Amino acid sequence: MLILAMKLLAVWDIQAILSTFLLLQADIRDKDGLEKVFASARFDAVIHFAGLKAVGESVQKPLLYYDHNVVGTINLLEIMAAHGCKKLVFSSSAAVYGSPKNSPCTEDFPLIPHNPYGRTKLMAEEICRDIYHSDPEWSIILLRYFNPVGAHPSGYVGEDPCGTPNNLMPFVQQIAVGRRPSLTIFGNNYATKDGTGVRDYIHVVDLAEGHLFALRKLFDSSSNIGCEAYNLGTGKGTSVLEIVNAFEKASGKKIPLVMGQRRPGDAEILFSSPAKAERELHWKAKYGIAEMCRDLWNWASKHPYGYAASESPKLNGSSR
Ligand code: UFG
């Protein structure tokens, strides 16, 4: 639920959101809690962001991942159906593709996730497809995120991982603010332009906007969407060294590098074809690597220790 708040905040004016939106908190594994939320108001649609997302942790604790990401999704769908709310945007992941043999990756590529996290996302997708086939009143959009990076340009909303960051850029940002000494590059002997892995990094604001375009599609009376998957990426592949260099440029900080072994399970090259989202959702990513790094550094330099030790956004009056 916190993820929901953060990604929506990335799009609109923060103070307006805080004074307009009602925040109800519930754990998706707690059906009674969800029932209370749905009984409290009428919902036209749900954007389902809640879930666990660390690939490595999912290998260590698969049951935890199946519980949050699969059982939680089933609970949510049951409560939605019971309340006649049958429009859903679901946060899926490029992890459902595993390691495709080539990129750009289109939505009809084979779905062969190779870790429990990816399998939970694929199972949730399959459940969505099944409920749509059982009841065509549902309309569901599955958004397959590539590699989200950056922060809200205000510098007030950003990623604050607990413990050691699992992903590249949160790790890099902690090096830049002096919390960690160096970055280990996981393999520099891939068959890529500079030997390092290639990914499709997408600005979190572009990603957040993708959800608004998806919602719009669900409410478009001229089309019956059914249950459809869309890639949210830029369609551009960037290597680890390229994005680290871009961050050094944006921050003016040197990121010390150590060349290490390949990380087991890592794809060599994975980037999207966003053509289907452009064509059918009319969404297209606007920002490039330079803006992602600029906004990430703006957030990191204002909040070197994340939310806990940082200044909160200044709020007008007592609307919160
Ligand atoms: N990398 C390093 N050093 C690090 C961390 C990462 O070299 O300390 C490299 C990786 O090897 C990879 C690239 O940086 O080449 C990006 O790695 P991330 O861990 O940031 O992201 P992944 O591509 O592995 O995974 C991300 C999300 C998953 C999602 C997947 C879909 O974390 O949730 O994209 O492709 F499923």
Short mmCIF file of N, CA and C and ligand atoms in Angstrom, two decimals, residues 53 55 93-95 117 145-147 166-169 171 183-187 190 196-199 201 240 263 266-267 270, ligand 1:
data_model
loop_
_atom_site.label_atom_id
_atom_site.label_comp_id
_atom_site.label_asym_id
_atom_site.label_seq_id
_atom_site.Cartn_x
_atom_site.Cartn_y
_atom_site.Cartn_z
N LYS A 53 9.44 -7.39 -3.77
CA LYS A 53 10.04 -7.26 -5.11
C LYS A 53 11.53 -7.55 -5.21
N VAL A 55 14.45 -9.94 -5.92
CA VAL A 55 14.66 -11.24 -6.55
C VAL A 55 15.44 -12.18 -5.61
N SER A 93 6.02 -7.42 -14.03
CA SER A 93 7.45 -7.16 -14.12
C SER A 93 8.04 -7.81 -15.36
N ALA A 94 9.12 -7.21 -15.84
CA ALA A 94 9.89 -7.84 -16.93
C ALA A 94 10.46 -9.18 -16.46
N ALA A 95 10.45 -9.41 -15.15
CA ALA A 95 10.95 -10.70 -14.62
C ALA A 95 10.13 -11.88 -15.17
N TYR A 117 10.33 -14.70 -7.41
CA TYR A 117 9.67 -13.39 -7.60
C TYR A 117 8.98 -13.34 -8.96
N TYR A 145 6.89 -3.86 -15.77
CA TYR A 145 7.89 -2.81 -15.57
C TYR A 145 9.27 -3.33 -15.96
N PHE A 146 10.05 -2.49 -16.60
CA PHE A 146 11.46 -2.81 -16.80
C PHE A 146 12.25 -2.28 -15.59
N ASN A 147 13.27 -1.48 -15.71
CA ASN A 147 14.08 -1.14 -14.52
C ASN A 147 13.79 0.30 -14.06
N ASN A 166 18.96 -3.89 -3.24
CA ASN A 166 19.05 -5.02 -4.15
C ASN A 166 19.38 -4.58 -5.56
N ASN A 167 19.05 -3.34 -5.87
CA ASN A 167 19.18 -2.89 -7.26
C ASN A 167 20.35 -1.93 -7.42
N LEU A 168 20.76 -1.80 -8.66
CA LEU A 168 21.95 -1.03 -9.00
C LEU A 168 21.90 0.43 -8.52
N MET A 169 20.88 1.18 -8.95
CA MET A 169 20.95 2.62 -8.72
C MET A 169 20.74 3.03 -7.26
N PHE A 171 21.95 1.44 -4.87
CA PHE A 171 23.28 1.16 -4.32
C PHE A 171 24.23 2.30 -4.69
N LEU A 183 31.17 0.15 -5.79
CA LEU A 183 30.19 -0.67 -6.50
C LEU A 183 30.90 -1.87 -7.13
N THR A 184 30.36 -3.05 -6.89
CA THR A 184 30.87 -4.22 -7.61
C THR A 184 30.06 -4.38 -8.89
N ILE A 185 30.76 -4.38 -10.01
CA ILE A 185 30.09 -4.60 -11.30
C ILE A 185 29.96 -6.11 -11.49
N PHE A 186 28.72 -6.56 -11.64
CA PHE A 186 28.48 -8.00 -11.75
C PHE A 186 28.75 -8.48 -13.18
N GLY A 187 30.01 -8.63 -13.50
CA GLY A 187 30.40 -9.17 -14.81
C GLY A 187 30.73 -8.09 -15.80
N TYR A 190 30.39 -9.71 -20.64
CA TYR A 190 29.21 -10.02 -21.46
C TYR A 190 29.47 -9.56 -22.90
N THR A 196 29.48 -4.95 -19.88
CA THR A 196 28.59 -5.01 -18.71
C THR A 196 27.13 -5.21 -19.17
N GLY A 197 26.30 -5.67 -18.24
CA GLY A 197 24.91 -6.02 -18.56
C GLY A 197 24.11 -4.83 -19.08
N VAL A 198 23.18 -5.10 -19.95
CA VAL A 198 22.36 -4.03 -20.55
C VAL A 198 20.91 -4.18 -20.10
N ARG A 199 20.33 -3.05 -19.65
CA ARG A 199 18.94 -3.04 -19.18
C ARG A 199 18.20 -1.83 -19.76
N TYR A 201 16.29 1.11 -18.48
CA TYR A 201 15.97 1.91 -17.30
C TYR A 201 14.87 2.91 -17.66
N VAL A 240 25.62 -1.11 -17.61
CA VAL A 240 25.88 -0.69 -16.22
C VAL A 240 26.88 0.47 -16.22
N ARG A 263 26.44 -12.08 -11.69
CA ARG A 263 25.46 -12.49 -10.68
C ARG A 263 24.62 -13.63 -11.27
N ASP A 266 21.45 -13.49 -13.89
CA ASP A 266 21.33 -12.21 -14.60
C ASP A 266 21.25 -12.42 -16.11
N ALA A 267 20.35 -11.70 -16.75
CA ALA A 267 20.33 -11.70 -18.22
C ALA A 267 21.48 -10.84 -18.72
N LEU A 270 18.60 -7.10 -21.66
CA LEU A 270 17.14 -7.17 -21.59
C LEU A 270 16.58 -5.76 -21.72
N1 UFG B 1 24.39 -4.66 -11.11
C1 UFG B 1 25.73 -4.56 -10.81
N2 UFG B 1 26.08 -4.35 -9.50
C2 UFG B 1 25.16 -4.22 -8.51
C3 UFG B 1 23.80 -4.33 -8.82
C4 UFG B 1 23.44 -4.56 -10.13
O1 UFG B 1 26.59 -4.66 -11.69
O2 UFG B 1 25.56 -4.04 -7.34
C5 UFG B 1 23.99 -4.85 -12.50
C6 UFG B 1 23.21 -6.14 -12.76
O3 UFG B 1 24.08 -7.21 -12.98
C7 UFG B 1 22.37 -5.76 -13.98
C8 UFG B 1 22.10 -4.26 -13.76
O4 UFG B 1 23.09 -3.82 -12.86
O5 UFG B 1 23.13 -5.91 -15.16
C9 UFG B 1 20.72 -3.99 -13.18
O6 UFG B 1 20.56 -4.77 -12.02
P1 UFG B 1 19.35 -4.54 -11.01
O7 UFG B 1 19.55 -5.45 -9.85
O8 UFG B 1 19.19 -3.09 -10.70
O9 UFG B 1 18.07 -4.94 -11.85
P2 UFG B 1 17.70 -6.33 -12.57
O10 UFG B 1 17.71 -6.06 -14.03
O11 UFG B 1 18.50 -7.46 -12.10
O12 UFG B 1 16.24 -6.60 -11.99
C10 UFG B 1 15.26 -5.66 -12.12
C11 UFG B 1 14.34 -5.69 -10.90
C12 UFG B 1 13.52 -6.92 -10.87
C13 UFG B 1 12.87 -7.14 -12.19
C14 UFG B 1 13.89 -7.15 -13.29
C15 UFG B 1 13.24 -7.32 -14.62
O13 UFG B 1 15.08 -5.62 -9.71
O14 UFG B 1 12.52 -6.76 -9.91
O15 UFG B 1 14.56 -5.92 -13.28
O16 UFG B 1 14.19 -7.35 -15.61
F1 UFG B 1 12.24 -8.29 -12.19
#
